[in-house]
């Protein structure tokens, strides 16, 4: 009997130790997209929590005690960067008194490393020009290729911090990349080419259509690329200048923003003039996040007949966006549907 009890105790200790080890990695991300991608890389090896819920404007957050509490025990802090978190991040990091995650420490990762930045001002822009980001537009995660780069940045840093789990992180990264590539181009095409990276290289160089023709290959019409392929240069307006990475990746044209300046709400006179301009451009759709008022979009839509697409640009933004990839699925499907009815 004593032997059985000892065996049971040993099993309990083993299970408890295993669970404890699995929970040892504590990761805080500033956005839900970073949270979702990070979970894809860590699996059960980490507890990953986002500061942002996905339902609010990340620009408008302010430092809260709950953020500080989360940061106090973090092993890794991952931010979007490009000053998206400028209004609250520094106060949270300072008050956390957690040296592991301060800027410059190994436990602080700026996910924007190695991405191609858009809207980098040629000259210093003052606040009179609106919510301008001197380092570039921070909404880069809306380009699926940047999602791939983000995942690699996270995997690389985790491998440095926790080399004992490096093999798991690398395997999970490959799985995430494969899933993203298949959503972008279609499973069959990725399998025939043998590498999603090859397709991405051709896409970024503007050679993908020629390459597919030469190889007698086609993308899945239900892939992200396939859904928007027929709508090249379709004119899209946005409320805030937050969708430019997505529009550029899929060769859609930004016809204008409803905000006169980034972060500045539009007035009636501006919207009337904007509506006239967008009508001349045969505006196809107006794309905006749910946390902005729809009044401006409704006014422009009434004068241009453009369809309004209210769509989260972050994971967990609504019930259709339960991951980073689902968020992209959602907006691309809505854009495709709206453009299919545009004349």
XYZ file of C-alpha atoms in Angstrom:
343
model
C 0.000 0.000 0.000
C 2.817 2.378 0.906
C 4.473 1.648 -2.437
C 1.254 2.511 -4.294
C 0.912 5.770 -2.343
C 4.506 6.705 -3.203
C 3.852 6.006 -6.885
C 0.711 8.169 -6.810
C 2.622 10.986 -5.103
C 5.364 10.751 -7.737
C 2.789 10.899 -10.547
C 1.102 13.913 -8.920
C 4.435 15.746 -8.594
C 5.278 14.960 -12.219
C 1.933 16.263 -13.482
C 2.096 19.354 -11.267
C 5.659 20.128 -12.367
C 4.672 19.723 -16.005
C 1.761 22.142 -15.659
C 3.936 24.573 -13.751
C 6.612 24.496 -16.446
C 4.010 24.972 -19.172
C 2.749 28.097 -17.464
C 6.174 29.577 -16.736
C 6.291 31.680 -19.921
C 4.147 34.758 -19.394
C 3.703 36.917 -22.495
C 1.918 40.259 -22.748
C 1.033 41.684 -26.165
C -0.306 45.145 -26.858
C -2.881 43.958 -29.429
C -5.041 40.904 -30.019
C -3.458 40.212 -33.403
C -0.094 39.857 -31.704
C -1.775 37.686 -29.072
C -3.289 35.397 -31.707
C -0.061 35.025 -33.698
C 1.965 34.454 -30.525
C -0.377 31.688 -29.380
C 0.144 29.986 -32.743
C 3.888 29.928 -32.036
C 3.881 28.985 -28.341
C 1.003 26.521 -28.196
C 0.570 25.401 -24.590
C 4.013 26.575 -23.529
C 2.911 30.095 -22.614
C 0.108 32.158 -21.218
C -0.473 34.985 -23.681
C -2.573 38.040 -22.799
C -3.374 41.157 -24.822
C -3.689 44.645 -23.349
C -6.192 45.599 -26.057
C -9.446 43.605 -26.277
C -9.771 43.983 -30.042
C -12.954 46.032 -29.757
C -11.465 49.465 -29.063
C -9.266 51.932 -30.907
C -5.676 51.091 -29.844
C -4.688 54.738 -30.387
C -7.164 55.850 -27.738
C -6.144 53.607 -24.838
C -4.786 55.136 -21.644
C -2.616 53.525 -18.990
C -4.624 51.608 -16.395
C -3.627 49.811 -13.179
C -4.789 46.510 -14.686
C -2.231 46.918 -17.496
C 0.541 47.462 -14.953
C -0.458 44.381 -12.963
C -0.295 42.253 -16.116
C 3.134 43.632 -17.004
C 4.729 43.062 -13.575
C 5.297 39.330 -14.104
C 5.744 39.225 -17.888
C 8.698 37.399 -19.401
C 8.113 38.961 -22.806
C 6.343 42.138 -23.919
C 5.421 42.360 -27.623
C 4.295 45.627 -29.178
C 3.158 46.718 -32.635
C 5.530 49.686 -32.480
C 5.737 52.632 -34.903
C 4.261 54.645 -31.994
C 0.866 52.917 -32.064
C 1.138 52.576 -28.266
C 2.797 55.956 -27.681
C -0.026 57.279 -25.485
C 0.184 54.587 -22.803
C 2.984 52.041 -23.192
C 5.815 53.936 -21.496
C 3.757 54.533 -18.336
C 2.800 50.859 -18.092
C 6.383 49.666 -18.531
C 7.719 52.223 -16.034
C 5.164 51.424 -13.352
C 5.560 47.666 -13.810
C 9.150 47.908 -12.508
C 9.824 44.774 -14.538
C 13.355 45.071 -15.920
C 12.864 42.070 -18.183
C 10.454 43.905 -20.509
C 11.838 47.441 -20.677
C 12.707 48.904 -24.086
C 16.115 47.541 -25.115
C 15.831 44.374 -23.010
C 15.558 40.917 -24.598
C 12.099 40.616 -23.112
C 10.822 43.594 -25.127
C 10.007 42.851 -28.767
C 8.946 45.395 -31.359
C 7.081 43.267 -33.901
C 7.647 45.792 -36.699
C 11.220 44.601 -37.264
C 11.900 43.902 -40.968
C 8.499 44.992 -42.279
C 8.210 47.430 -45.190
C 6.800 50.660 -43.786
C 4.286 52.823 -45.590
C 3.501 56.500 -45.025
C 6.881 57.396 -43.570
C 6.872 61.250 -43.680
C 9.620 62.808 -45.774
C 9.759 65.732 -43.359
C 8.932 66.167 -39.688
C 5.177 66.657 -39.447
C 3.621 68.679 -36.641
C 0.471 67.756 -34.741
C -1.449 70.284 -36.831
C -1.344 67.642 -39.570
C -3.280 65.181 -37.420
C -2.241 61.875 -35.893
C 0.929 61.428 -37.944
C 3.377 58.619 -37.110
C 6.974 59.699 -37.868
C 8.180 56.095 -38.181
C 5.444 55.078 -40.611
C 1.848 53.881 -40.598
C 1.499 51.369 -37.726
C -1.367 49.271 -39.174
C 1.063 46.986 -40.980
C -0.403 43.730 -39.619
C -3.229 44.054 -42.176
C -0.836 42.896 -44.893
C -0.730 39.064 -44.624
C 2.942 39.065 -45.614
C 3.656 41.235 -42.598
C 1.722 38.715 -40.495
C 4.243 36.147 -41.691
C 7.130 38.448 -40.727
C 5.591 39.152 -37.313
C 5.334 35.412 -36.616
C 8.997 34.898 -37.523
C 10.076 37.813 -35.305
C 8.176 36.313 -32.381
C 9.539 32.810 -32.967
C 13.112 34.084 -33.215
C 12.866 36.014 -29.950
C 11.250 33.098 -28.117
C 14.029 30.803 -29.328
C 16.579 33.231 -27.866
C 14.782 33.540 -24.548
C 13.739 29.904 -24.147
C 16.162 27.750 -26.192
C 14.897 24.599 -24.482
C 11.648 25.024 -26.438
C 13.224 26.222 -29.700
C 12.282 23.129 -31.686
C 8.613 23.547 -30.749
C 8.597 27.238 -31.659
C 10.175 26.510 -35.055
C 7.729 23.717 -35.875
C 4.779 25.888 -34.875
C 6.120 28.769 -36.982
C 6.281 26.541 -40.063
C 2.724 25.396 -39.411
C 1.484 28.990 -39.085
C 3.299 30.043 -42.257
C 1.867 27.106 -44.172
C -1.686 27.855 -43.044
C -1.340 31.551 -43.917
C 0.195 30.730 -47.330
C -2.618 28.305 -48.159
C -5.225 30.900 -47.215
C -3.461 33.461 -49.392
C -2.881 31.363 -52.507
C -4.789 28.110 -52.029
C -3.597 24.751 -50.709
C -3.216 23.109 -54.112
C -1.089 25.925 -55.540
C 1.209 25.972 -52.510
C 1.647 22.196 -52.783
C 2.434 22.339 -56.519
C 4.975 25.136 -56.140
C 6.367 23.519 -53.005
C 6.931 26.766 -51.154
C 4.680 29.595 -50.083
C 7.796 31.755 -49.826
C 8.291 31.470 -53.595
C 4.761 32.693 -54.259
C 5.218 35.602 -51.853
C 8.462 36.599 -53.572
C 6.762 36.622 -56.968
C 3.824 38.586 -55.538
C 5.990 41.286 -53.973
C 8.000 41.631 -57.186
C 4.840 41.991 -59.281
C 5.653 38.794 -61.169
C 3.100 36.368 -59.759
C 0.553 36.438 -62.598
C 3.274 36.010 -65.216
C 4.862 33.194 -63.194
C 1.566 31.326 -62.853
C 0.871 31.679 -66.568
C 4.314 30.357 -67.484
C 3.893 27.384 -65.150
C 0.281 26.814 -66.249
C -0.853 27.234 -62.656
C -3.811 29.040 -61.090
C -4.609 30.281 -57.602
C -7.679 28.982 -55.815
C -10.583 31.344 -56.538
C -11.562 30.995 -52.868
C -8.113 32.026 -51.618
C -7.521 35.597 -50.450
C -5.574 36.329 -53.614
C -8.205 34.659 -55.795
C -11.139 36.472 -54.207
C -9.753 39.944 -54.983
C -7.786 39.227 -58.169
C -10.528 40.487 -60.499
C -10.895 43.857 -58.760
C -7.507 45.419 -59.412
C -7.518 49.196 -58.794
C -11.111 49.172 -57.502
C -11.544 52.488 -55.608
C -12.043 52.065 -51.858
C -12.501 54.842 -49.290
C -11.661 54.369 -45.631
C -12.644 56.331 -42.559
C -9.203 56.337 -40.910
C -5.936 55.738 -42.755
C -5.649 52.247 -41.306
C -6.213 49.934 -44.284
C -3.473 50.997 -46.697
C -1.327 47.884 -46.187
C -4.247 45.588 -46.996
C -5.314 47.626 -50.038
C -1.799 47.738 -51.443
C -1.245 44.009 -51.004
C -4.365 43.219 -53.035
C -3.892 45.955 -55.649
C -6.934 47.935 -54.549
C -6.908 51.718 -54.831
C -7.280 54.040 -51.857
C -9.684 56.674 -53.173
C -9.567 58.813 -50.019
C -10.223 58.982 -46.282
C -13.324 60.389 -44.636
C -11.175 61.993 -41.944
C -9.734 65.300 -43.242
C -6.603 64.547 -41.224
C -5.705 61.348 -39.338
C -7.580 61.324 -36.040
C -9.648 64.435 -36.894
C -13.439 63.846 -37.283
C -14.895 65.182 -40.559
C -17.310 68.135 -40.726
C -20.356 68.414 -43.023
C -18.707 70.735 -45.574
C -15.689 68.475 -45.905
C -17.917 65.413 -46.412
C -19.929 67.129 -49.139
C -16.750 67.972 -51.045
C -15.333 64.517 -50.397
C -18.541 62.864 -51.636
C -18.376 64.790 -54.917
C -14.760 63.739 -55.405
C -15.425 60.086 -54.579
C -18.477 59.960 -56.854
C -16.293 61.049 -59.772
C -13.934 58.193 -58.927
C -16.834 55.693 -59.086
C -16.295 54.729 -55.457
C -16.870 51.002 -54.879
C -16.973 50.736 -51.081
C -16.302 52.492 -47.785
C -14.291 50.444 -45.306
C -14.137 51.296 -41.615
C -13.772 49.827 -38.152
C -16.811 49.396 -35.858
C -15.491 51.712 -33.138
C -15.904 54.780 -35.375
C -19.256 56.503 -35.901
C -20.953 55.513 -39.162
C -22.565 58.928 -39.737
C -19.861 60.126 -42.123
C -19.891 56.868 -44.076
C -23.672 56.968 -44.350
C -23.599 60.500 -45.745
C -20.943 59.632 -48.348
C -22.718 56.403 -49.240
C -25.998 58.235 -49.823
C -24.303 60.437 -52.429
C -22.067 57.827 -54.097
C -24.076 54.577 -53.721
C -20.918 52.951 -52.368
C -21.462 50.031 -50.011
C -20.405 50.532 -46.383
C -18.268 47.729 -44.966
C -18.055 47.802 -41.174
C -15.280 45.411 -40.315
C -12.862 44.905 -37.395
C -9.205 45.221 -38.297
C -8.123 43.267 -35.221
C -8.553 39.721 -33.965
C -11.479 39.232 -31.564
C -13.090 42.405 -32.919
C -16.345 40.502 -33.317
C -17.693 36.942 -33.393
C -16.323 36.397 -36.922
C -12.760 37.283 -35.981
C -11.599 34.723 -33.423
C -7.999 34.782 -34.626
C -5.663 36.879 -36.749
C -6.320 34.691 -39.789
C -10.090 34.789 -39.260
C -9.931 38.578 -39.101
C -8.281 38.641 -42.534
C -10.766 36.043 -43.815
C -13.597 38.287 -42.687
C -12.495 41.568 -44.253
C -11.335 39.993 -47.536
C -14.602 38.093 -47.932
C -16.629 41.256 -47.264
C -14.554 43.252 -49.733
C -14.948 40.564 -52.392
C -18.711 40.448 -51.914
C -19.067 44.234 -52.057
C -16.874 44.550 -55.154
C -18.715 41.782 -56.982
C -21.836 43.963 -57.005
C -20.045 47.171 -58.047
C -20.494 48.516 -61.564
